[in-house]
């Protein structure tokens, strides 16, 4: 599972994971937080990436604690459903920390 696409950084990795999915049967899942909705949508369109999940957690003037609670609450059911072996996380410090904890709790690497 690939989580939290942030701008251009993971686009090449996601592309390679999708190629490996076709060639080797590797399953990859893309989940985004939509921290910067307009910029994210541009990058997704540019690289032809369609997220499997969109947490849509960002709101104006929310605290880091609110971000953490939303990431944990919205990501947990996805992780339980997908049961990934590995989770790759990229993003801001708060989102990465929360997503990493959620992945750890379900036993992903």
mmCIF file of C-alpha atoms in Angstrom:
data_model
loop_
_atom_site.group_PDB
_atom_site.id
_atom_site.type_symbol
_atom_site.label_atom_id
_atom_site.label_comp_id
_atom_site.label_asym_id
_atom_site.label_seq_id
_atom_site.Cartn_x
_atom_site.Cartn_y
_atom_site.Cartn_z
ATOM 1 C CA UNK A 1 0.000 0.000 0.000
ATOM 2 C CA UNK A 2 1.294 3.431 -0.856
ATOM 3 C CA UNK A 3 -0.003 6.197 1.331
ATOM 4 C CA UNK A 4 -0.069 10.001 1.311
ATOM 5 C CA UNK A 5 1.124 11.171 -2.046
ATOM 6 C CA UNK A 6 2.749 14.550 -1.598
ATOM 7 C CA UNK A 7 3.217 16.517 -4.784
ATOM 8 C CA UNK A 8 5.677 14.940 -7.203
ATOM 9 C CA UNK A 9 7.748 12.971 -4.732
ATOM 10 C CA UNK A 10 5.985 9.611 -4.923
ATOM 11 C CA UNK A 11 4.587 9.817 -8.448
ATOM 12 C CA UNK A 12 7.502 7.865 -10.034
ATOM 13 C CA UNK A 13 7.361 5.287 -7.243
ATOM 14 C CA UNK A 14 3.620 4.832 -7.687
ATOM 15 C CA UNK A 15 4.086 4.443 -11.430
ATOM 16 C CA UNK A 16 6.669 1.689 -10.864
ATOM 17 C CA UNK A 17 4.464 -0.047 -8.299
ATOM 18 C CA UNK A 18 1.580 -0.028 -10.777
ATOM 19 C CA UNK A 19 3.878 -1.502 -13.425
ATOM 20 C CA UNK A 20 5.012 -4.197 -10.976
ATOM 21 C CA UNK A 21 1.351 -4.882 -10.293
ATOM 22 C CA UNK A 22 0.868 -5.787 -13.948
ATOM 23 C CA UNK A 23 4.162 -7.627 -14.389
ATOM 24 C CA UNK A 24 4.517 -9.449 -11.072
ATOM 25 C CA UNK A 25 1.095 -9.458 -9.486
ATOM 26 C CA UNK A 26 2.107 -7.002 -6.771
ATOM 27 C CA UNK A 27 -0.917 -5.191 -5.380
ATOM 28 C CA UNK A 28 -0.487 -1.498 -4.698
ATOM 29 C CA UNK A 29 -3.065 0.834 -3.212
ATOM 30 C CA UNK A 30 -2.831 4.619 -3.294
ATOM 31 C CA UNK A 31 -4.336 6.651 -0.490
ATOM 32 C CA UNK A 32 -4.109 10.430 -0.305
ATOM 33 C CA UNK A 33 -4.852 12.881 2.490
ATOM 34 C CA UNK A 34 -5.612 15.825 0.166
ATOM 35 C CA UNK A 35 -3.548 18.206 2.247
ATOM 36 C CA UNK A 36 -3.182 20.565 -0.683
ATOM 37 C CA UNK A 37 -6.204 19.645 -2.797
ATOM 38 C CA UNK A 38 -5.576 21.804 -5.846
ATOM 39 C CA UNK A 39 -1.894 20.920 -6.130
ATOM 40 C CA UNK A 40 -2.615 17.248 -5.472
ATOM 41 C CA UNK A 41 -5.268 17.054 -8.172
ATOM 42 C CA UNK A 42 -2.897 18.637 -10.697
ATOM 43 C CA UNK A 43 -0.179 16.081 -9.929
ATOM 44 C CA UNK A 44 -2.627 13.171 -9.999
ATOM 45 C CA UNK A 45 -3.873 14.298 -13.414
ATOM 46 C CA UNK A 46 -0.374 14.943 -14.741
ATOM 47 C CA UNK A 47 0.832 11.451 -13.815
ATOM 48 C CA UNK A 48 -2.505 9.729 -14.474
ATOM 49 C CA UNK A 49 -2.753 8.458 -10.886
ATOM 50 C CA UNK A 50 -6.153 7.528 -9.540
ATOM 51 C CA UNK A 51 -6.128 7.118 -5.751
ATOM 52 C CA UNK A 52 -7.959 4.140 -4.322
ATOM 53 C CA UNK A 53 -8.763 6.181 -1.225
ATOM 54 C CA UNK A 54 -8.977 9.878 -0.433
ATOM 55 C CA UNK A 55 -9.021 10.690 3.295
ATOM 56 C CA UNK A 56 -9.924 14.319 2.563
ATOM 57 C CA UNK A 57 -8.782 15.363 6.031
ATOM 58 C CA UNK A 58 -7.651 18.915 5.509
ATOM 59 C CA UNK A 59 -9.648 21.872 6.794
ATOM 60 C CA UNK A 60 -8.678 25.482 7.386
ATOM 61 C CA UNK A 61 -7.049 26.300 10.725
ATOM 62 C CA UNK A 62 -7.068 22.787 12.135
ATOM 63 C CA UNK A 63 -4.515 21.846 14.740
ATOM 64 C CA UNK A 64 -1.936 19.080 14.361
ATOM 65 C CA UNK A 65 -3.931 17.082 16.932
ATOM 66 C CA UNK A 66 -7.003 17.285 14.718
ATOM 67 C CA UNK A 67 -4.967 16.059 11.745
ATOM 68 C CA UNK A 68 -3.638 13.125 13.768
ATOM 69 C CA UNK A 69 -7.085 12.106 14.990
ATOM 70 C CA UNK A 70 -8.567 12.290 11.464
ATOM 71 C CA UNK A 71 -5.722 10.297 9.900
ATOM 72 C CA UNK A 72 -6.002 7.581 12.538
ATOM 73 C CA UNK A 73 -9.796 7.407 12.376
ATOM 74 C CA UNK A 74 -10.062 7.420 8.576
ATOM 75 C CA UNK A 75 -7.034 5.262 7.797
ATOM 76 C CA UNK A 76 -7.658 2.454 10.281
ATOM 77 C CA UNK A 77 -10.649 0.910 8.454
ATOM 78 C CA UNK A 78 -8.756 1.087 5.153
ATOM 79 C CA UNK A 79 -5.740 -0.665 6.621
ATOM 80 C CA UNK A 80 -7.924 -3.314 8.245
ATOM 81 C CA UNK A 81 -9.689 -3.927 4.944
ATOM 82 C CA UNK A 82 -6.565 -3.948 2.743
ATOM 83 C CA UNK A 83 -4.238 -5.782 5.190
ATOM 84 C CA UNK A 84 -1.015 -4.474 3.584
ATOM 85 C CA UNK A 85 2.364 -6.092 4.206
ATOM 86 C CA UNK A 86 4.127 -2.778 3.663
ATOM 87 C CA UNK A 87 3.031 0.840 3.901
ATOM 88 C CA UNK A 88 5.031 3.600 2.242
ATOM 89 C CA UNK A 89 4.248 7.028 3.656
ATOM 90 C CA UNK A 90 5.261 10.468 2.353
ATOM 91 C CA UNK A 91 3.974 13.805 3.541
ATOM 92 C CA UNK A 92 4.212 16.347 6.306
ATOM 93 C CA UNK A 93 5.569 15.268 9.686
ATOM 94 C CA UNK A 94 2.191 15.075 11.438
ATOM 95 C CA UNK A 95 0.492 13.025 8.725
ATOM 96 C CA UNK A 96 3.467 10.689 8.309
ATOM 97 C CA UNK A 97 3.628 10.079 12.061
ATOM 98 C CA UNK A 98 -0.091 9.316 12.323
ATOM 99 C CA UNK A 99 -0.148 7.068 9.247
ATOM 100 C CA UNK A 100 2.959 5.230 10.440
ATOM 101 C CA UNK A 101 1.387 4.561 13.831
ATOM 102 C CA UNK A 102 -1.795 3.286 12.171
ATOM 103 C CA UNK A 103 0.274 0.960 9.955
ATOM 104 C CA UNK A 104 2.292 -0.251 12.930
ATOM 105 C CA UNK A 105 -0.868 -1.029 14.886
ATOM 106 C CA UNK A 106 -2.127 -3.396 12.176
ATOM 107 C CA UNK A 107 1.270 -5.092 11.862
ATOM 108 C CA UNK A 108 2.442 -3.661 8.542
ATOM 109 C CA UNK A 109 6.098 -2.949 7.889
#
